[in-house]
PDB file of C-alpha atoms in Angstrom:
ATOM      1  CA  UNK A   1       0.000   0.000   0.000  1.00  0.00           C
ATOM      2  CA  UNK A   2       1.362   3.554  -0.767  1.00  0.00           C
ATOM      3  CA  UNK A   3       1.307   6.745   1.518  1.00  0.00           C
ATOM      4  CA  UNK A   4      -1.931   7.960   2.064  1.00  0.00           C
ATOM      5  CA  UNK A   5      -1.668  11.442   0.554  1.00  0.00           C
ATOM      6  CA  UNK A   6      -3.513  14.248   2.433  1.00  0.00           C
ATOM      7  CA  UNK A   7      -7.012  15.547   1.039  1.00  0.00           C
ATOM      8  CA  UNK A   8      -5.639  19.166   0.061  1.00  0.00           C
ATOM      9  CA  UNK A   9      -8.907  22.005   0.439  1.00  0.00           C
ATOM     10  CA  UNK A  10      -8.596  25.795  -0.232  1.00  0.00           C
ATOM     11  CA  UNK A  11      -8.370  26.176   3.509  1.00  0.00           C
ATOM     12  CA  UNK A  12      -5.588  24.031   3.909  1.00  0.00           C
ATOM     13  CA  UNK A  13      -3.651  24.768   0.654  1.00  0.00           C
ATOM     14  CA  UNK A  14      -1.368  27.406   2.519  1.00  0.00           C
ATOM     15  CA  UNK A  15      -0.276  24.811   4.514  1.00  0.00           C
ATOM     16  CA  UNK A  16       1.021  22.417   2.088  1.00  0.00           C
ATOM     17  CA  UNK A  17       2.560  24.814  -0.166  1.00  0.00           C
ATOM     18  CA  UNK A  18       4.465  26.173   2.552  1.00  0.00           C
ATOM     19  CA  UNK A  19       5.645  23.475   3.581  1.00  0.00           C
ATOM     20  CA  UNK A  20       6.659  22.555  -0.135  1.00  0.00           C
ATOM     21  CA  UNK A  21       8.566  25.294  -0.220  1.00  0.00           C
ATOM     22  CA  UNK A  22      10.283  24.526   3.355  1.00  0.00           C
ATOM     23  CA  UNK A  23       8.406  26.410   6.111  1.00  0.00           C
ATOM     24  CA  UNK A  24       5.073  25.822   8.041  1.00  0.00           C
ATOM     25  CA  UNK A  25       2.431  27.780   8.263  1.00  0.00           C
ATOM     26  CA  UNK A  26      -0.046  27.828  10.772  1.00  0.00           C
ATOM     27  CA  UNK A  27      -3.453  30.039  10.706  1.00  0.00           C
ATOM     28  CA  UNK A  28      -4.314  33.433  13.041  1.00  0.00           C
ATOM     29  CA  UNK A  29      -6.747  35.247  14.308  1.00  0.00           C
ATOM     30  CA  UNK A  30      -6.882  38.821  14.068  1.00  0.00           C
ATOM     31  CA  UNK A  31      -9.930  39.801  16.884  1.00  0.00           C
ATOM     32  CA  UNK A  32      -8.819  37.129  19.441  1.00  0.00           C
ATOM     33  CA  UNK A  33      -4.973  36.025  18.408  1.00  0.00           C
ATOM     34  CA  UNK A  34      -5.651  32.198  18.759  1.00  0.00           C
ATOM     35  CA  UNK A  35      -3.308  30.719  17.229  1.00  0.00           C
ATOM     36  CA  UNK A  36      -3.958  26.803  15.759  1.00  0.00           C
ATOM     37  CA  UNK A  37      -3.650  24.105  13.609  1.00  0.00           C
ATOM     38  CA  UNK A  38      -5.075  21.912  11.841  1.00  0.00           C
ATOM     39  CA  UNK A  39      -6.384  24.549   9.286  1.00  0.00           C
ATOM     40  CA  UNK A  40      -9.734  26.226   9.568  1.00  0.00           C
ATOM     41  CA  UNK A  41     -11.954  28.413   8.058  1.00  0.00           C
ATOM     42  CA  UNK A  42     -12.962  30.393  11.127  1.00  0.00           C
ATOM     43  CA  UNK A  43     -11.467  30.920  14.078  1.00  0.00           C
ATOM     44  CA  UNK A  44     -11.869  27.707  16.910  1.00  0.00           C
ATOM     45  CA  UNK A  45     -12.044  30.577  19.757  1.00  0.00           C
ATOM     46  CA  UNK A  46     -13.839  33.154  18.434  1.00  0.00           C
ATOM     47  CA  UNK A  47     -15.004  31.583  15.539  1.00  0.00           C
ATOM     48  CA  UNK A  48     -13.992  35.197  13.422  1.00  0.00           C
ATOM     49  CA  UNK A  49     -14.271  33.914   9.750  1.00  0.00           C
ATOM     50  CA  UNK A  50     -10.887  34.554   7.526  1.00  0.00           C
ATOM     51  CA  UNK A  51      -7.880  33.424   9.829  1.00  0.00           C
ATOM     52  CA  UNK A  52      -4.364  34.545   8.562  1.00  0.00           C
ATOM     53  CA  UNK A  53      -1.512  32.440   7.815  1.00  0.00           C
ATOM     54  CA  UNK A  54       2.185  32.768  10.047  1.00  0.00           C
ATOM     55  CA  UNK A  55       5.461  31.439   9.417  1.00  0.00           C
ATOM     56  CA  UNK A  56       6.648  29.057  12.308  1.00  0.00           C
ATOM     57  CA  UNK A  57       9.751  29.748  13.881  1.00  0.00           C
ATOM     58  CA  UNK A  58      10.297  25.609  13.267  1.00  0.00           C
ATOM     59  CA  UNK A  59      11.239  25.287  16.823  1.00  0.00           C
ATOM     60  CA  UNK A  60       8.978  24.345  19.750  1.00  0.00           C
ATOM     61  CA  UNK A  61       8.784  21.212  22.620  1.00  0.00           C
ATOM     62  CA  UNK A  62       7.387  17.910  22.982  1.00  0.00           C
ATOM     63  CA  UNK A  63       4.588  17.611  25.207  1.00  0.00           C
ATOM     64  CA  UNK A  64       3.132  14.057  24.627  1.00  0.00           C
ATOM     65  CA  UNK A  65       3.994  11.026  22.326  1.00  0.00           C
ATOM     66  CA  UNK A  66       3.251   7.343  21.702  1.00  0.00           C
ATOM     67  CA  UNK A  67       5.409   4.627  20.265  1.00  0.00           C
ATOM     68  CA  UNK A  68       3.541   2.451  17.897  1.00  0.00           C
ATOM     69  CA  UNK A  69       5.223  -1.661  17.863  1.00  0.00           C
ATOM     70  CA  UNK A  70       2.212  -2.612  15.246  1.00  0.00           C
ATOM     71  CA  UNK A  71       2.000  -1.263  12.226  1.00  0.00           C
ATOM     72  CA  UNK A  72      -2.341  -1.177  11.931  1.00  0.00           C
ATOM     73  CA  UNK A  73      -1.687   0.707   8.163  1.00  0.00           C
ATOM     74  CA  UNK A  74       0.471  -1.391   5.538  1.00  0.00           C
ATOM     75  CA  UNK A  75       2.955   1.624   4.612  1.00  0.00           C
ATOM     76  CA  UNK A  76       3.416   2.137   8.196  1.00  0.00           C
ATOM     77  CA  UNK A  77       5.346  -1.547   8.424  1.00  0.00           C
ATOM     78  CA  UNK A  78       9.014  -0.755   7.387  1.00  0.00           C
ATOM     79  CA  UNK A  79       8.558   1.998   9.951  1.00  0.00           C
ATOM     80  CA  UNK A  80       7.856   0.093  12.974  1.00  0.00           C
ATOM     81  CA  UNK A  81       8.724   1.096  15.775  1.00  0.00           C
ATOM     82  CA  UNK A  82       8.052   4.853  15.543  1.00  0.00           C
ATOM     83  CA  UNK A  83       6.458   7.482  17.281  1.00  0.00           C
ATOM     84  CA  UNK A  84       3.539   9.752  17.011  1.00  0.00           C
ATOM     85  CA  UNK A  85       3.968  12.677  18.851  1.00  0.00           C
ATOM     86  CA  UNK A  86       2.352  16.093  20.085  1.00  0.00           C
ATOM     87  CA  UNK A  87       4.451  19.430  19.101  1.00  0.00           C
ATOM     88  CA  UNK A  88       3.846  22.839  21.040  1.00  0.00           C
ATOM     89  CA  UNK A  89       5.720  25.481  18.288  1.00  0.00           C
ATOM     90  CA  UNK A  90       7.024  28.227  20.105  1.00  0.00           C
ATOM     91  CA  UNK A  91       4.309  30.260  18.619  1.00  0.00           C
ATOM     92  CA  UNK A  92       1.485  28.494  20.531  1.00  0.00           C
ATOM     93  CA  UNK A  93      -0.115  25.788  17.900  1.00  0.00           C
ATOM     94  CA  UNK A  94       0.390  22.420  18.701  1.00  0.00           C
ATOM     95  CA  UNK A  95       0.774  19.410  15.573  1.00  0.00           C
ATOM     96  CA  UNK A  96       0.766  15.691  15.838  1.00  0.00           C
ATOM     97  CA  UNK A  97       4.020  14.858  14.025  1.00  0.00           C
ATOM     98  CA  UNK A  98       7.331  12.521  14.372  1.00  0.00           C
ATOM     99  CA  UNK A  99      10.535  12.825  15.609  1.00  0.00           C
ATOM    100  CA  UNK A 100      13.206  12.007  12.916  1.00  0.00           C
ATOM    101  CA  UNK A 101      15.738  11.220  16.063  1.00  0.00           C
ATOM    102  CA  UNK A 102      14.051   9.975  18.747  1.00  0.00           C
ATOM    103  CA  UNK A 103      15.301   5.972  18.339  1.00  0.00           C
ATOM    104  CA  UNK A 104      11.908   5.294  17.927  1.00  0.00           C
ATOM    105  CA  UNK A 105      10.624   7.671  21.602  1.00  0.00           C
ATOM    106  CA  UNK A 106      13.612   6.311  23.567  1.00  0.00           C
ATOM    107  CA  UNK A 107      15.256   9.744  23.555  1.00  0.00           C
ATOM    108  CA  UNK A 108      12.361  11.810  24.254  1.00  0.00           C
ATOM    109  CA  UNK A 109      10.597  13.590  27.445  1.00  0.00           C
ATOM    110  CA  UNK A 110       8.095  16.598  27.831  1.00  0.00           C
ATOM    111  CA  UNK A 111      10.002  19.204  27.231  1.00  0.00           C
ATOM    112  CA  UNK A 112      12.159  18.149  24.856  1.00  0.00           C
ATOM    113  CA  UNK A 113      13.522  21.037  22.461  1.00  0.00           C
ATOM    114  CA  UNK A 114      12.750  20.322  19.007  1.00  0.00           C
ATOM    115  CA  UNK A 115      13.093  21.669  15.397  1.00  0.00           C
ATOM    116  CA  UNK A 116      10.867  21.377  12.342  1.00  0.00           C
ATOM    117  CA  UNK A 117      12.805  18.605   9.612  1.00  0.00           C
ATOM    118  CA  UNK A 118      10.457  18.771   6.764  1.00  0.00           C
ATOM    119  CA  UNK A 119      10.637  15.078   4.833  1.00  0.00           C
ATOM    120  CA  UNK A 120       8.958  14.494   1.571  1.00  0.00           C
ATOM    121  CA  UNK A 121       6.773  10.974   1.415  1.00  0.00           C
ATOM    122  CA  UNK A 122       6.163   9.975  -2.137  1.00  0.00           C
ATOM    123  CA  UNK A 123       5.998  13.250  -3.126  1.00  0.00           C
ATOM    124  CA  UNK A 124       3.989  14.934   0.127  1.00  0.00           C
ATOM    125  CA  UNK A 125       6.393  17.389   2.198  1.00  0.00           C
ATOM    126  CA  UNK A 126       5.784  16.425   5.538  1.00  0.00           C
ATOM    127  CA  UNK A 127       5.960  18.258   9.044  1.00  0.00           C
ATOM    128  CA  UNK A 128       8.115  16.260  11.025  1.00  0.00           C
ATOM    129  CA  UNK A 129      10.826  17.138  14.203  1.00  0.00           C
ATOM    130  CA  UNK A 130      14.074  16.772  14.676  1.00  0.00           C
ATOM    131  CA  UNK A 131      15.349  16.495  18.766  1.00  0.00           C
ATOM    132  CA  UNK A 132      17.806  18.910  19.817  1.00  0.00           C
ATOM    133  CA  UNK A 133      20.660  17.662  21.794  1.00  0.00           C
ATOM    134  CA  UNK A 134      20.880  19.731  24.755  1.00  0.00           C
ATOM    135  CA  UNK A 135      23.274  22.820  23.674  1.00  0.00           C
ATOM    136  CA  UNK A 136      21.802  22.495  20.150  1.00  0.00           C
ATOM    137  CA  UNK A 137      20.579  25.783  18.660  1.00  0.00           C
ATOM    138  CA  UNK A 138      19.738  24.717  15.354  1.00  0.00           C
TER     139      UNK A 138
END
């Protein structure tokens, strides 16, 4: 079985093609300043209609994660173990994502400093994390 690729809307275009061209975006309010993904077409606080898109910093924390030893998709088997973990960016959103580094979640705690590591899956750039070593900036 191949990648699932992602069901790309006019909502969540910016996203993709920002990440295509090496950067995430994540959406904005302008009357409340929540700050989220996935993307939207209103605001999940406020509900204000026409969010704006930010450029992520790439860098943020882990706050939660899982480590999957059963594949339960058939591209996911070559992959096994892995993780799938929460993301707080430094701007505020949070993304379920996976760490490049972790030795499949051995390596990681809440807290853990983080950087985005954008990977391309049969053709699909994808928002994944890279763990900082403690002392790392980049």
């Amino acid at each position: 079985m191949t990648f699932p690729a992602p069901e790309i809307t006019e909502v969540s275009r910016p996203y993709w093609e920002g990440l295509a061209g090496g950067v995430l975006k994540f959406q904005h309010c302008g009357s409340c300043g929540e700050r989220w993904l996935p993307a939207r077409s209103a605001c999940p606080a406020c509900l204000a209609p026409d969010p704006a898109w930010l450029t992520a910093s790439g860098a943020g924390q882990v706050v939660s994660w899982v480590v999957y030893h059963h594949a339960y998709a058939d591209h996911l088997q070559d992959k096994v173990p892995y993780d799938v973990t929460i993301v707080e960016l430094d701007e505020g959103p949070r993304l379920l994502t996976n760490i490049v580094n972790s030795r499949a979640g051995a390596d990681l705690h809440v807290g853990s400093r983080v950087n985005l590591a954008i990977e391309t899956e049969e053709g699909v750039a994808l928002a994944r994390f890279r763990l900082l070593k403690e002392g790392d900036e980049s």
